[in-house]
Amino acid sequence: MKLEFKDAFWGTEFISNAGFETLIQRLNAGRRTCKDLEDLLKRRAVAEEKYGKDLVTIAQKAGGLHEICTLKTSFDEMKTQIENVGNLHIQLSVVLKEEVKRMEQFRERQKEQKKKYEIIMEKVQKTKVSLFKKTIESKRSYVQRCKEADEAEGAVEKISVTPTATPKQVEKTNNKARQCREAAEEAEKQYISNIEQLDKIRQEWESTHIDTCEMFQQQEEDRISVLRNALWVHCNHLSMQCVKDDECYENVRTILEDCDIVADNNYFVESHTTGSTRPAPIEYENYYDNYTAAERNGSAGFVGGVMKRFSNLLQGNLSSGSKLNISESAALPAGEMSEEACSSIPGFHASEQANEEYKAMYDYVAQGEDELSISVGDVVVVINQGEDGWWMVKRNGTSGLVPGSYLVKE
């Protein structure tokens, strides 16, 4: 059974407006609920838009450019569908924003209707209260005048039986009684007139109250219907979004079914092959068996090369009067022998001793007794540039081997 607002929101007191105020509170609460739903939809729209834009950004920055064959196709499809899902969520945010606008328009329409009836009810209520006070005041005046008339008539009766009363006193009392009665009658007429006016206002107020109750009930029914439908449609939008998302991901799964591990590896082998012939093993080569003495002198480290050249030259020139023997030359340290011994070797030219200044680009710590430690910025004199990359240098009277790549010409 449907209950009617117009039958349930009255008050026992004549000037009571409790029913109307209760209805107004309900409508205000309903309006706040409309606003809350609008905020919900707005926040959801913002979230959907942000989520959609984030997905689009993720898809665009996903990379995968170096993949090949079927897995590349699957990866690209995944990026495409993620971007599609992001765009769908952005579209959903637009739909939600439109729904918010409709809710705002509905709320404003209800606000205008409610305000219109509020003004009418407030006006009628104010008139009713004002006339009620006036009627109560006229009743009070009527009662007071009646009492005064009764008292005056009582005085007339009393003075009429008084033997000492003069005619003038009797006449004066009669005149007063008559005036009081006339005033009472006039007050009665005013009181009755106010009662009649008040009843008309009461009827008008009741009629207006009934119309207002009906309108407010209709507003509540519309509001509940609109909010219920809005929530229902919102859920439908979210459900459809899930379906669309799943369709996008199903497309990815379909492409992944064609992803073939063997095919991808075969494609890589066929397009990037470097050959099927394996390198031959490195065999041991005896230095003394494969190179001539001259080649050994040119390719060995400076110390070994000088020692071997010096030894060979000594053997070929003992008759020339050299004072050094092989054992003595072999016993000389590399640093001491480099200048003196080499200068006595026939055929040794100054061009082999560069004697050019070089600067150290890097630090080097000697690893053996025949090596020389240097620091960045040290200036050294290059005595010999070995073909194996080790150069004989001299610094502050001390000679030794250093890596040639650590030096730069001054």
Short mmCIF file of C-alpha atoms in Angstrom, two decimals:
data_model
loop_
_atom_site.label_atom_id
_atom_site.label_comp_id
_atom_site.label_asym_id
_atom_site.label_seq_id
_atom_site.Cartn_x
_atom_site.Cartn_y
_atom_site.Cartn_z
CA MET A 1 0.00 0.00 0.00
CA LYS A 2 1.34 3.38 -0.98
CA LEU A 3 1.44 5.94 1.81
CA GLU A 4 0.76 9.56 0.91
CA PHE A 5 2.74 12.50 2.21
CA LYS A 6 -0.42 14.61 2.33
CA ASP A 7 -1.96 12.23 4.91
CA ALA A 8 1.04 11.88 7.16
CA PHE A 9 2.62 15.29 7.67
CA TRP A 10 0.26 17.47 9.71
CA GLY A 11 0.48 18.96 13.19
CA THR A 12 -2.03 19.16 16.04
CA GLU A 13 -1.17 22.76 16.85
CA PHE A 14 -2.89 25.32 14.66
CA ILE A 15 0.24 27.21 13.72
CA SER A 16 2.49 24.13 13.66
CA ASN A 17 4.53 23.68 10.51
CA ALA A 18 6.34 20.52 11.60
CA GLY A 19 5.13 18.40 8.69
CA PHE A 20 6.37 20.86 6.08
CA GLU A 21 9.71 21.25 7.83
CA THR A 22 10.13 17.47 7.97
CA LEU A 23 9.50 17.23 4.24
CA ILE A 24 11.97 20.03 3.55
CA GLN A 25 14.65 18.21 5.57
CA ARG A 26 13.99 15.05 3.56
CA LEU A 27 14.30 16.89 0.25
CA ASN A 28 17.51 18.57 1.39
CA ALA A 29 18.91 15.19 2.37
CA GLY A 30 17.92 13.81 -1.03
CA ARG A 31 19.62 16.72 -2.73
CA ARG A 32 22.81 15.96 -0.82
CA THR A 33 22.56 12.35 -1.97
CA CYS A 34 22.33 13.56 -5.58
CA LYS A 35 25.44 15.65 -5.00
CA ASP A 36 27.23 12.66 -3.48
CA LEU A 37 26.42 10.55 -6.53
CA GLU A 38 27.69 13.32 -8.78
CA ASP A 39 30.95 13.37 -6.82
CA LEU A 40 31.20 9.60 -7.10
CA LEU A 41 30.76 9.72 -10.87
CA LYS A 42 33.20 12.61 -11.19
CA ARG A 43 35.86 10.80 -9.20
CA ARG A 44 35.30 7.63 -11.17
CA ALA A 45 35.53 9.58 -14.43
CA VAL A 46 38.83 11.13 -13.33
CA ALA A 47 40.16 7.71 -12.30
CA GLU A 48 39.09 6.14 -15.61
CA GLU A 49 40.68 8.96 -17.59
CA LYS A 50 43.95 8.75 -15.66
CA TYR A 51 44.00 4.96 -15.93
CA GLY A 52 43.32 5.12 -19.65
CA LYS A 53 46.07 7.68 -20.26
CA ASP A 54 48.50 5.65 -18.17
CA LEU A 55 47.73 2.55 -20.23
CA VAL A 56 48.27 4.46 -23.48
CA THR A 57 51.60 5.77 -22.17
CA ILE A 58 52.64 2.28 -21.07
CA ALA A 59 51.77 0.87 -24.49
CA GLN A 60 53.72 3.59 -26.30
CA LYS A 61 56.81 3.11 -24.13
CA ALA A 62 56.67 -0.68 -23.94
CA GLY A 63 59.56 -1.17 -26.38
CA GLY A 64 60.05 -4.66 -27.77
CA LEU A 65 61.68 -3.25 -30.90
CA HIS A 66 64.51 -5.79 -30.85
CA GLU A 67 62.29 -8.88 -30.80
CA ILE A 68 61.76 -10.93 -33.95
CA CYS A 69 59.26 -13.18 -35.71
CA THR A 70 56.12 -14.50 -33.98
CA LEU A 71 56.98 -13.30 -30.49
CA LYS A 72 57.43 -9.77 -31.87
CA THR A 73 53.97 -10.04 -33.44
CA SER A 74 52.51 -11.15 -30.10
CA PHE A 75 54.30 -8.39 -28.22
CA ASP A 76 53.15 -5.75 -30.70
CA GLU A 77 49.58 -7.05 -30.43
CA MET A 78 49.80 -6.78 -26.65
CA LYS A 79 50.91 -3.13 -26.92
CA THR A 80 48.13 -2.41 -29.40
CA GLN A 81 45.44 -3.94 -27.20
CA ILE A 82 46.72 -2.20 -24.08
CA GLU A 83 46.43 1.08 -25.96
CA ASN A 84 42.94 0.10 -27.12
CA VAL A 85 41.93 -0.69 -23.54
CA GLY A 86 43.32 2.68 -22.45
CA ASN A 87 41.29 4.48 -25.12
CA LEU A 88 38.16 2.57 -24.05
CA HIS A 89 38.63 3.73 -20.47
CA ILE A 90 39.09 7.31 -21.68
CA GLN A 91 35.82 6.98 -23.61
CA LEU A 92 34.16 5.62 -20.46
CA SER A 93 35.33 8.70 -18.54
CA VAL A 94 33.62 10.89 -21.16
CA VAL A 95 30.37 8.92 -20.74
CA LEU A 96 30.57 9.29 -16.95
CA LYS A 97 31.11 13.04 -17.25
CA GLU A 98 27.98 13.30 -19.41
CA GLU A 99 26.06 11.35 -16.78
CA VAL A 100 27.28 13.82 -14.15
CA LYS A 101 25.95 16.71 -16.23
CA ARG A 102 22.51 15.05 -16.45
CA MET A 103 22.50 14.52 -12.69
CA GLU A 104 23.38 18.18 -12.11
CA GLN A 105 20.59 19.32 -14.41
CA PHE A 106 18.07 17.06 -12.66
CA ARG A 107 19.17 18.31 -9.25
CA GLU A 108 18.84 21.94 -10.33
CA ARG A 109 15.33 21.34 -11.71
CA GLN A 110 14.23 19.81 -8.44
CA LYS A 111 15.83 22.67 -6.54
CA GLU A 112 13.84 25.24 -8.52
CA GLN A 113 10.54 23.37 -8.02
CA LYS A 114 11.18 22.97 -4.31
CA LYS A 115 12.06 26.63 -3.95
CA LYS A 116 8.84 27.66 -5.68
CA TYR A 117 6.66 25.67 -3.27
CA GLU A 118 8.75 26.72 -0.30
CA ILE A 119 8.02 30.38 -1.07
CA ILE A 120 4.27 29.72 -1.40
CA MET A 121 4.13 27.69 1.82
CA GLU A 122 6.17 30.24 3.75
CA LYS A 123 3.87 33.03 2.59
CA VAL A 124 0.68 31.15 3.53
CA GLN A 125 2.16 30.02 6.82
CA LYS A 126 3.21 33.56 7.67
CA THR A 127 -0.30 34.87 6.88
CA LYS A 128 -1.89 32.12 8.94
CA VAL A 129 0.32 32.80 11.94
CA SER A 130 -0.24 36.55 11.70
CA LEU A 131 -4.03 36.20 11.48
CA PHE A 132 -4.01 33.61 14.25
CA LYS A 133 -2.28 36.08 16.57
CA LYS A 134 -4.72 38.77 15.53
CA THR A 135 -7.67 36.45 16.20
CA ILE A 136 -6.31 35.51 19.62
CA GLU A 137 -5.90 39.19 20.41
CA SER A 138 -9.47 39.95 19.27
CA LYS A 139 -10.73 37.08 21.40
CA ARG A 140 -8.91 38.47 24.39
CA SER A 141 -10.42 41.89 23.70
CA TYR A 142 -13.87 40.37 23.24
CA VAL A 143 -13.63 38.54 26.57
CA GLN A 144 -12.43 41.67 28.30
CA ARG A 145 -15.25 43.78 26.85
CA CYS A 146 -17.84 41.18 27.84
CA LYS A 147 -16.54 41.21 31.41
CA GLU A 148 -16.66 44.99 31.48
CA ALA A 149 -20.24 44.97 30.11
CA ASP A 150 -21.32 42.44 32.70
CA GLU A 151 -19.76 44.48 35.46
CA ALA A 152 -21.44 47.66 34.18
CA GLU A 153 -24.86 45.97 33.98
CA GLY A 154 -24.35 44.59 37.48
CA ALA A 155 -23.63 48.12 38.70
CA VAL A 156 -26.89 49.29 37.08
CA GLU A 157 -28.86 46.64 38.90
CA LYS A 158 -27.13 47.48 42.13
CA ILE A 159 -27.66 51.22 41.90
CA SER A 160 -31.30 50.81 40.91
CA VAL A 161 -32.08 49.26 44.26
CA THR A 162 -30.06 51.81 46.18
CA PRO A 163 -32.48 54.35 47.86
CA THR A 164 -29.85 57.04 48.05
CA ALA A 165 -28.92 56.95 44.34
CA THR A 166 -29.81 60.10 42.48
CA PRO A 167 -31.34 59.98 39.01
CA LYS A 168 -28.18 61.42 37.61
CA GLN A 169 -26.11 58.59 39.02
CA VAL A 170 -28.56 56.05 37.68
CA GLU A 171 -28.46 57.61 34.24
CA LYS A 172 -24.69 57.72 34.24
CA THR A 173 -24.49 54.07 35.22
CA ASN A 174 -26.97 53.10 32.56
CA ASN A 175 -25.01 55.00 29.92
CA LYS A 176 -21.79 53.26 30.93
CA ALA A 177 -23.45 49.87 30.87
CA ARG A 178 -24.85 50.58 27.44
CA GLN A 179 -21.44 51.71 26.14
CA CYS A 180 -19.74 48.65 27.56
CA ARG A 181 -22.32 46.40 25.96
CA GLU A 182 -21.86 48.12 22.62
CA ALA A 183 -18.07 47.73 22.92
CA ALA A 184 -18.55 44.06 23.76
CA GLU A 185 -20.76 43.59 20.76
CA GLU A 186 -18.24 45.37 18.55
CA ALA A 187 -15.41 43.18 19.92
CA GLU A 188 -17.57 40.15 19.29
CA LYS A 189 -18.09 41.16 15.69
CA GLN A 190 -14.34 41.70 15.24
CA TYR A 191 -13.61 38.40 16.86
CA ILE A 192 -16.10 36.59 14.64
CA SER A 193 -14.70 38.32 11.56
CA ASN A 194 -11.18 37.27 12.45
CA ILE A 195 -12.33 33.73 13.05
CA GLU A 196 -13.92 33.64 9.62
CA GLN A 197 -10.80 35.07 7.96
CA LEU A 198 -8.61 32.68 9.86
CA ASP A 199 -10.69 29.75 8.71
CA LYS A 200 -10.34 30.86 5.12
CA ILE A 201 -6.58 31.15 5.55
CA ARG A 202 -6.58 27.74 7.24
CA GLN A 203 -8.35 26.21 4.26
CA GLU A 204 -5.96 27.94 1.88
CA TRP A 205 -3.01 26.74 3.93
CA GLU A 206 -4.31 23.17 3.98
CA SER A 207 -4.85 23.23 0.23
CA THR A 208 -1.36 24.60 -0.33
CA HIS A 209 0.09 22.08 2.11
CA ILE A 210 -1.62 19.24 0.27
CA ASP A 211 -0.30 20.48 -3.08
CA THR A 212 3.16 20.87 -1.61
CA CYS A 213 3.08 17.37 -0.13
CA GLU A 214 2.03 15.92 -3.46
CA MET A 215 4.75 17.80 -5.29
CA PHE A 216 7.40 16.84 -2.75
CA GLN A 217 6.32 13.20 -2.91
CA GLN A 218 6.55 13.33 -6.70
CA GLN A 219 10.01 14.86 -6.41
CA GLU A 220 11.12 12.10 -4.07
CA GLU A 221 9.77 9.43 -6.38
CA ASP A 222 11.55 11.02 -9.33
CA ARG A 223 14.76 11.42 -7.39
CA ILE A 224 14.83 7.84 -6.16
CA SER A 225 14.02 6.60 -9.66
CA VAL A 226 16.74 8.73 -11.26
CA LEU A 227 19.38 7.75 -8.72
CA ARG A 228 18.49 4.08 -8.96
CA ASN A 229 18.66 4.21 -12.76
CA ALA A 230 21.93 6.14 -12.65
CA LEU A 231 23.52 3.51 -10.40
CA TRP A 232 22.16 0.76 -12.61
CA VAL A 233 23.50 2.38 -15.78
CA HIS A 234 26.85 3.00 -14.07
CA CYS A 235 27.14 -0.69 -13.23
CA ASN A 236 26.22 -1.55 -16.83
CA HIS A 237 28.96 0.75 -18.09
CA LEU A 238 31.52 -0.93 -15.86
CA SER A 239 30.34 -4.39 -16.89
CA MET A 240 30.55 -3.48 -20.57
CA GLN A 241 34.01 -2.07 -19.98
CA CYS A 242 35.11 -5.39 -18.50
CA VAL A 243 33.69 -7.21 -21.52
CA LYS A 244 35.50 -4.88 -23.92
CA ASP A 245 38.74 -5.27 -21.97
CA ASP A 246 38.43 -9.04 -22.14
CA GLU A 247 37.79 -8.89 -25.88
CA CYS A 248 41.01 -6.94 -26.33
CA TYR A 249 42.99 -9.39 -24.24
CA GLU A 250 41.38 -12.30 -26.06
CA ASN A 251 42.85 -10.91 -29.27
CA VAL A 252 46.27 -11.06 -27.62
CA ARG A 253 45.69 -14.65 -26.54
CA THR A 254 44.68 -15.54 -30.08
CA ILE A 255 47.94 -14.11 -31.44
CA LEU A 256 49.93 -15.85 -28.70
CA GLU A 257 48.54 -19.18 -29.85
CA ASP A 258 50.49 -18.67 -33.10
CA CYS A 259 53.72 -17.85 -31.27
CA ASP A 260 56.13 -20.68 -32.22
CA ILE A 261 59.38 -21.13 -30.30
CA VAL A 262 60.99 -23.25 -33.03
CA ALA A 263 59.94 -20.83 -35.76
CA ASP A 264 61.42 -17.86 -33.90
CA ASN A 265 64.73 -19.63 -33.30
CA ASN A 266 64.86 -20.86 -36.91
CA TYR A 267 64.22 -17.34 -38.17
CA PHE A 268 67.02 -16.01 -36.02
CA VAL A 269 69.44 -18.69 -37.23
CA GLU A 270 68.57 -18.16 -40.88
CA SER A 271 68.75 -14.36 -40.78
CA HIS A 272 71.78 -13.94 -38.52
CA THR A 273 73.91 -17.02 -39.16
CA THR A 274 77.71 -16.46 -39.02
CA GLY A 275 78.63 -19.77 -40.62
CA SER A 276 78.74 -23.45 -39.73
CA THR A 277 82.52 -23.97 -39.94
CA ARG A 278 84.19 -24.09 -36.58
CA PRO A 279 87.58 -22.43 -35.98
CA ALA A 280 90.67 -24.67 -36.10
CA PRO A 281 92.47 -25.25 -32.78
CA ILE A 282 95.52 -23.11 -31.96
CA GLU A 283 98.66 -25.29 -32.17
CA TYR A 284 101.89 -24.76 -30.27
CA GLU A 285 104.62 -23.07 -32.29
CA ASN A 286 108.22 -23.15 -31.05
CA TYR A 287 109.66 -19.71 -31.24
CA TYR A 288 113.16 -20.84 -32.20
CA ASP A 289 111.88 -23.30 -34.80
CA ASN A 290 109.65 -20.92 -36.73
CA TYR A 291 111.59 -17.63 -36.77
CA THR A 292 115.07 -16.69 -37.96
CA ALA A 293 117.53 -15.03 -35.70
CA ALA A 294 116.96 -11.72 -37.44
CA GLU A 295 113.21 -12.00 -37.00
CA ARG A 296 113.70 -12.89 -33.37
CA ASN A 297 115.84 -9.82 -32.84
CA GLY A 298 113.08 -7.63 -34.37
CA SER A 299 110.08 -9.11 -32.59
CA ALA A 300 111.33 -10.06 -29.13
CA GLY A 301 111.12 -7.81 -26.09
CA PHE A 302 113.85 -5.28 -25.79
CA VAL A 303 115.80 -7.06 -23.09
CA GLY A 304 115.68 -10.50 -24.69
CA GLY A 305 116.19 -9.06 -28.17
CA VAL A 306 119.19 -6.96 -27.18
CA MET A 307 120.70 -9.84 -25.27
CA LYS A 308 120.35 -12.19 -28.24
CA ARG A 309 121.61 -9.60 -30.77
CA PHE A 310 124.44 -8.71 -28.49
CA SER A 311 125.38 -12.35 -28.03
CA ASN A 312 125.33 -13.07 -31.78
CA LEU A 313 127.31 -9.99 -32.62
CA LEU A 314 129.92 -10.78 -30.00
CA GLN A 315 130.35 -14.27 -31.38
CA GLY A 316 130.89 -12.83 -34.85
CA ASN A 317 133.28 -10.06 -33.75
CA LEU A 318 135.50 -11.52 -31.04
CA SER A 319 138.46 -11.01 -33.32
CA SER A 320 137.79 -7.29 -33.55
CA GLY A 321 139.19 -6.69 -30.09
CA SER A 322 136.01 -6.24 -28.05
CA LYS A 323 136.69 -6.33 -24.32
CA LEU A 324 133.30 -7.73 -23.40
CA ASN A 325 132.56 -11.42 -23.37
CA ILE A 326 129.21 -13.15 -23.49
CA SER A 327 129.04 -13.93 -19.82
CA GLU A 328 129.81 -10.35 -18.88
CA SER A 329 127.23 -8.94 -21.23
CA ALA A 330 124.59 -11.38 -20.04
CA ALA A 331 125.35 -10.46 -16.44
CA LEU A 332 124.70 -6.74 -17.04
CA PRO A 333 121.36 -5.42 -15.96
CA ALA A 334 119.08 -4.21 -18.66
CA GLY A 335 119.28 -0.61 -17.54
CA GLU A 336 123.10 -0.56 -17.40
CA MET A 337 123.70 -2.47 -20.57
CA SER A 338 121.34 -0.54 -22.78
CA GLU A 339 123.64 2.33 -23.62
CA GLU A 340 127.17 1.05 -23.17
CA ALA A 341 126.66 -2.42 -24.63
CA CYS A 342 124.62 -1.28 -27.57
CA SER A 343 127.12 1.40 -28.45
CA SER A 344 129.80 -1.27 -28.93
CA ILE A 345 127.69 -3.42 -31.20
CA PRO A 346 128.81 -3.13 -34.81
CA GLY A 347 126.00 -2.14 -37.10
CA PHE A 348 123.94 -0.65 -34.26
CA HIS A 349 122.74 2.72 -35.51
CA ALA A 350 121.57 5.71 -33.57
CA SER A 351 118.28 5.63 -35.40
CA GLU A 352 117.28 2.54 -33.44
CA GLN A 353 117.65 4.63 -30.29
CA ALA A 354 114.97 7.20 -30.72
CA ASN A 355 116.19 9.23 -27.74
CA GLU A 356 112.94 11.22 -27.99
CA GLU A 357 111.03 12.58 -25.04
CA TYR A 358 107.57 11.15 -24.31
CA LYS A 359 105.06 11.91 -21.60
CA ALA A 360 103.21 9.25 -19.55
CA MET A 361 99.43 9.30 -20.08
CA TYR A 362 98.68 6.69 -17.38
CA ASP A 363 100.24 5.32 -14.21
CA TYR A 364 102.16 2.06 -14.50
CA VAL A 365 103.59 -0.04 -11.67
CA ALA A 366 106.53 -2.23 -12.58
CA GLN A 367 105.74 -5.95 -12.51
CA GLY A 368 109.34 -7.17 -12.89
CA GLU A 369 112.92 -6.12 -12.25
CA ASP A 370 113.44 -5.12 -15.89
CA GLU A 371 110.42 -2.79 -15.86
CA LEU A 372 110.16 0.86 -14.79
CA SER A 373 107.30 2.40 -12.79
CA ILE A 374 105.93 5.68 -14.15
CA SER A 375 103.22 8.18 -13.14
CA VAL A 376 100.90 10.35 -15.18
CA GLY A 377 102.79 13.38 -16.49
CA ASP A 378 106.30 11.88 -16.14
CA VAL A 379 108.64 12.79 -19.01
CA VAL A 380 110.87 9.93 -20.17
CA VAL A 381 113.42 9.45 -22.91
CA VAL A 382 112.61 6.56 -25.25
CA ILE A 383 115.71 4.53 -25.97
CA ASN A 384 114.13 1.78 -28.01
CA GLN A 385 110.61 1.04 -29.29
CA GLY A 386 110.16 -2.74 -29.21
CA GLU A 387 107.90 -4.27 -31.82
CA ASP A 388 106.13 -6.27 -29.10
CA GLY A 389 104.81 -3.01 -27.57
CA TRP A 390 107.33 -2.73 -24.74
CA TRP A 391 109.61 0.32 -24.97
CA MET A 392 112.92 0.85 -23.21
CA VAL A 393 112.88 4.28 -21.58
CA LYS A 394 115.09 6.28 -19.25
CA ARG A 395 113.95 8.60 -16.47
CA ASN A 396 116.19 10.31 -13.93
CA GLY A 397 119.08 8.03 -14.80
CA THR A 398 117.01 4.85 -14.39
CA SER A 399 116.07 2.69 -17.39
CA GLY A 400 113.44 0.04 -17.79
CA LEU A 401 110.59 -1.31 -19.89
CA VAL A 402 107.15 0.31 -19.99
CA PRO A 403 104.11 -0.27 -22.23
CA GLY A 404 104.45 1.93 -25.29
CA SER A 405 100.69 2.58 -25.38
CA TYR A 406 101.02 4.43 -22.06
CA LEU A 407 103.24 7.13 -23.65
CA VAL A 408 102.57 10.07 -25.91
CA LYS A 409 105.14 12.13 -27.74
CA GLU A 410 106.01 15.34 -25.89
#
